[in-house]
Structure formats: C-alpha cells, structure tokens
Amino acid sequence: MKSNIFALVLFLSLYTWAQEIILSATVQQKWSKGYIEIKKDLDASSLDSLTLLSKNPNNEPVNINIEIRDSESTDYWSRVNYYVSLPPNTSEIHIPLNLRVGDTSRPGRVLNKAKLRSIIFARVDHADQEIPIYIQKIILKKDTNTTPVGIHAY
C-alpha cells in the first residue's frame, strides 16, 4: 500500500512541475534602480499564481509595485497594480493571477491571463537610489492546494 501512495505523490509532483513557467531562473540577478520588465507573450490561462523568490540584503523592507499587463493594457487603470513589501533577507512572495486590473480602490475588468504581455517590478520607495535587490526566480504556476494554511473561519 505504501508504494501506491508514493507513486501518487510522485505523479502529483511531476504534474505540478509540468504546469509552471519559469521566467527568470538566473540566481543573483541584481536589481539596483527603478524597475525590471520582462516582456514576453504568455498564455497563463491554466495557471493560478506568480511566485517571486528574492533576496533583500538591506536592513529595511523595500516596497515594490508588481504590474501585470495583458493585450488590452494601455495605462495604470488597465493593468494589474499589486503592491508588496520585500522583507530583509530571502523571501518567497505568492501573488494570485485571478485579479482585476486597476487599483483596489477602483477595480476594472478581469486580467486576461491568456494574453499576458509583460510583468514589471517597479520600486515604490527610493526608485532613484541604488539599493540592491536580488531576483532569484519568477515562476508562474498552477496551484494544487486550494485550502489555505492556518486558521479558518466560515
């Protein structure tokens, strides 16, 4: 019986691995000014989240805006604007892809995951200063666990 359970876990791991797109696998790609843009046409319609692996060698968090643009994006209100803070040391940040364009105060249409055009990581604080951040990996993937970890209230 144990061998069947192991085979099932191995199959699920391979299935999950096969359903992800790694946009940047270069370890220690230094980001010191302004923003980083990845321009690539992607069909992420079967994917659920973006994972950012980064290292912040500074003693304070660095705030960034993650902009996700699709084929209909032309300005701030027609792209996803997702604000996060990169804490000191290494971090892994997960961002859902089932988002609306615009801002949380004025959400617009649903992001067209089938026609992604670019992902931009822009500094919110100190954009003109050389404060190093290292992007280790950017992954778009299919989430297999739909139950959140932690306390649940219904």
C-alpha positions as a Markdown table, in Angstrom:
| # | Residue | x | y | z |
|---|---|---|---|---|
| 1 | Met | 0.0 | 0.0 | 0.0 |
| 2 | Lys | 2.8 | 2.4 | 0.8 |
| 3 | Ser | 4.3 | 2.1 | -2.7 |
| 4 | Asn | 0.9 | 3.2 | -4.3 |
| 5 | Ile | 0.8 | 6.3 | -2.1 |
| 6 | Phe | 4.4 | 7.1 | -3.0 |
| 7 | Ala | 3.5 | 6.7 | -6.7 |
| 8 | Leu | 0.5 | 9.0 | -6.4 |
| 9 | Val | 2.6 | 11.7 | -4.6 |
| 10 | Leu | 5.3 | 11.4 | -7.3 |
| 11 | Phe | 2.8 | 11.7 | -10.1 |
| 12 | Leu | 1.2 | 14.9 | -8.5 |
| 13 | Ser | 4.7 | 16.4 | -8.1 |
| 14 | Leu | 5.5 | 15.8 | -11.7 |
| 15 | Tyr | 2.2 | 17.1 | -12.8 |
| 16 | Thr | 2.7 | 20.3 | -10.8 |
| 17 | Trp | 6.2 | 20.7 | -12.1 |
| 18 | Ala | 5.0 | 20.4 | -15.7 |
| 19 | Gln | 2.4 | 23.2 | -15.2 |
| 20 | Glu | 4.7 | 26.1 | -14.4 |
| 21 | Ile | 6.6 | 28.7 | -16.4 |
| 22 | Ile | 9.9 | 29.9 | -15.0 |
| 23 | Leu | 10.5 | 33.4 | -16.3 |
| 24 | Ser | 13.9 | 34.1 | -14.7 |
| 25 | Ala | 16.0 | 31.3 | -13.3 |
| 26 | Thr | 19.2 | 33.4 | -13.0 |
| 27 | Val | 20.2 | 33.3 | -9.4 |
| 28 | Gln | 21.5 | 36.7 | -8.1 |
| 29 | Gln | 20.3 | 38.9 | -10.9 |
| 30 | Lys | 20.9 | 42.3 | -9.3 |
| 31 | Trp | 18.3 | 45.0 | -9.4 |
| 32 | Ser | 19.6 | 48.3 | -8.3 |
| 33 | Lys | 17.5 | 51.0 | -9.9 |
| 34 | Gly | 13.9 | 51.8 | -11.0 |
| 35 | Tyr | 12.3 | 48.7 | -12.4 |
| 36 | Ile | 12.8 | 45.4 | -14.1 |
| 37 | Glu | 10.5 | 44.5 | -17.0 |
| 38 | Ile | 10.0 | 41.1 | -18.5 |
| 39 | Lys | 8.4 | 41.4 | -22.0 |
| 40 | Lys | 7.1 | 38.0 | -23.2 |
| 41 | Asp | 3.8 | 37.0 | -24.7 |
| 42 | Leu | 2.4 | 34.2 | -22.4 |
| 43 | Asp | -0.7 | 32.1 | -22.2 |
| 44 | Ala | -1.1 | 31.7 | -18.5 |
| 45 | Ser | -4.8 | 30.8 | -18.7 |
| 46 | Ser | -4.3 | 27.4 | -16.9 |
| 47 | Leu | -2.0 | 29.0 | -14.2 |
| 48 | Asp | -3.1 | 30.4 | -10.9 |
| 49 | Ser | -0.2 | 32.3 | -9.3 |
| 50 | Leu | 3.0 | 34.1 | -9.6 |
| 51 | Thr | 5.8 | 33.3 | -7.2 |
| 52 | Leu | 8.7 | 35.8 | -6.7 |
| 53 | Leu | 11.9 | 34.5 | -4.9 |
| 54 | Ser | 14.1 | 37.4 | -3.9 |
| 55 | Lys | 16.8 | 38.4 | -1.5 |
| 56 | Asn | 16.9 | 41.8 | 0.1 |
| 57 | Pro | 20.4 | 42.3 | 1.7 |
| 58 | Asn | 19.2 | 45.6 | 3.3 |
| 59 | Asn | 18.1 | 46.1 | 6.9 |
| 60 | Glu | 14.8 | 47.5 | 5.9 |
| 61 | Pro | 11.9 | 46.3 | 3.7 |
| 62 | Val | 11.7 | 47.6 | 0.1 |
| 63 | Asn | 8.2 | 48.3 | -1.3 |
| 64 | Ile | 7.5 | 47.4 | -4.9 |
| 65 | Asn | 4.6 | 47.5 | -7.4 |
| 66 | Ile | 4.1 | 44.4 | -9.5 |
| 67 | Glu | 2.5 | 45.4 | -12.8 |
| 68 | Ile | 1.0 | 42.7 | -14.9 |
| 69 | Arg | -0.1 | 43.8 | -18.4 |
| 70 | Asp | -2.2 | 41.9 | -20.9 |
| 71 | Ser | -3.1 | 42.6 | -24.5 |
| 72 | Glu | -5.6 | 45.3 | -23.5 |
| 73 | Ser | -3.4 | 47.3 | -21.1 |
| 74 | Thr | -2.6 | 50.8 | -22.0 |
| 75 | Asp | -2.2 | 52.7 | -18.7 |
| 76 | Tyr | -2.4 | 52.5 | -14.9 |
| 77 | Trp | -6.1 | 51.7 | -14.9 |
| 78 | Ser | -5.9 | 48.9 | -17.5 |
| 79 | Arg | -3.1 | 46.8 | -15.9 |
| 80 | Val | -2.8 | 44.9 | -12.6 |
| 81 | Asn | -1.1 | 47.0 | -9.9 |
| 82 | Tyr | -0.2 | 44.8 | -7.0 |
| 83 | Tyr | 1.8 | 46.4 | -4.1 |
| 84 | Val | 4.1 | 44.2 | -1.9 |
| 85 | Ser | 6.9 | 44.7 | 0.5 |
| 86 | Leu | 10.1 | 42.7 | 0.2 |
| 87 | Pro | 11.4 | 42.0 | 3.7 |
| 88 | Pro | 15.1 | 41.9 | 4.6 |
| 89 | Asn | 16.8 | 38.6 | 3.7 |
| 90 | Thr | 15.3 | 36.0 | 1.4 |
| 91 | Ser | 11.6 | 35.9 | 0.7 |
| 92 | Glu | 9.0 | 34.0 | -1.3 |
| 93 | Ile | 6.0 | 36.0 | -2.3 |
| 94 | His | 2.9 | 34.4 | -3.9 |
| 95 | Ile | 0.5 | 36.6 | -5.9 |
| 96 | Pro | -2.8 | 35.2 | -7.3 |
| 97 | Leu | -3.3 | 35.7 | -11.1 |
| 98 | Asn | -7.1 | 35.8 | -10.9 |
| 99 | Leu | -7.0 | 39.6 | -10.5 |
| 100 | Arg | -8.7 | 42.7 | -11.7 |
| 101 | Val | -6.9 | 45.5 | -13.5 |
| 102 | Gly | -6.7 | 49.0 | -12.0 |
| 103 | Asp | -6.4 | 49.5 | -8.3 |
| 104 | Thr | -8.1 | 48.1 | -5.2 |
| 105 | Ser | -10.0 | 51.3 | -4.8 |
| 106 | Arg | -11.3 | 51.2 | -8.4 |
| 107 | Pro | -11.1 | 47.6 | -9.8 |
| 108 | Gly | -11.7 | 47.2 | -13.5 |
| 109 | Arg | -12.1 | 44.2 | -15.8 |
| 110 | Val | -10.6 | 40.8 | -15.1 |
| 111 | Leu | -7.0 | 40.3 | -16.2 |
| 112 | Asn | -6.8 | 38.3 | -19.5 |
| 113 | Lys | -4.4 | 35.5 | -18.4 |
| 114 | Ala | -4.4 | 34.0 | -21.9 |
| 115 | Lys | -2.8 | 37.2 | -23.4 |
| 116 | Leu | -0.2 | 38.4 | -20.9 |
| 117 | Arg | 2.4 | 40.8 | -22.4 |
| 118 | Ser | 4.7 | 41.9 | -19.6 |
| 119 | Ile | 5.4 | 41.8 | -15.9 |
| 120 | Ile | 7.1 | 44.8 | -14.3 |
| 121 | Phe | 8.6 | 45.0 | -10.9 |
| 122 | Ala | 8.9 | 48.7 | -10.0 |
| 123 | Arg | 10.2 | 50.3 | -6.8 |
| 124 | Val | 7.8 | 52.4 | -4.9 |
| 125 | Asp | 10.4 | 53.7 | -2.4 |
| 126 | His | 13.7 | 55.2 | -3.4 |
| 127 | Ala | 13.4 | 54.4 | -7.1 |
| 128 | Asp | 16.4 | 56.7 | -7.9 |
| 129 | Gln | 18.8 | 55.2 | -5.3 |
| 130 | Glu | 21.0 | 52.1 | -5.7 |
| 131 | Ile | 19.5 | 49.8 | -3.1 |
| 132 | Pro | 20.4 | 46.2 | -4.3 |
| 133 | Ile | 17.7 | 43.6 | -4.5 |
| 134 | Tyr | 18.4 | 40.2 | -6.0 |
| 135 | Ile | 15.7 | 38.4 | -8.1 |
| 136 | Gln | 16.3 | 34.7 | -7.8 |
| 137 | Lys | 13.3 | 33.3 | -9.6 |
| 138 | Ile | 10.0 | 34.3 | -11.0 |
| 139 | Ile | 7.5 | 31.4 | -11.5 |
| 140 | Leu | 4.0 | 31.3 | -12.9 |
| 141 | Lys | 2.4 | 28.1 | -11.7 |
| 142 | Lys | -0.8 | 26.1 | -11.2 |
| 143 | Asp | -1.7 | 25.8 | -7.6 |
| 144 | Thr | -2.5 | 22.3 | -6.4 |
| 145 | Asn | -3.6 | 23.2 | -2.8 |
| 146 | Thr | -6.8 | 25.2 | -2.7 |
| 147 | Thr | -7.1 | 25.1 | 1.1 |
| 148 | Pro | -5.3 | 28.0 | 2.8 |
| 149 | Val | -2.9 | 27.1 | 5.6 |
| 150 | Gly | -3.8 | 28.4 | 9.1 |
| 151 | Ile | -7.0 | 29.3 | 10.9 |
| 152 | His | -10.3 | 29.1 | 9.0 |
| 153 | Ala | -13.5 | 30.9 | 9.7 |
| 154 | Tyr | -16.7 | 30.4 | 7.9 |
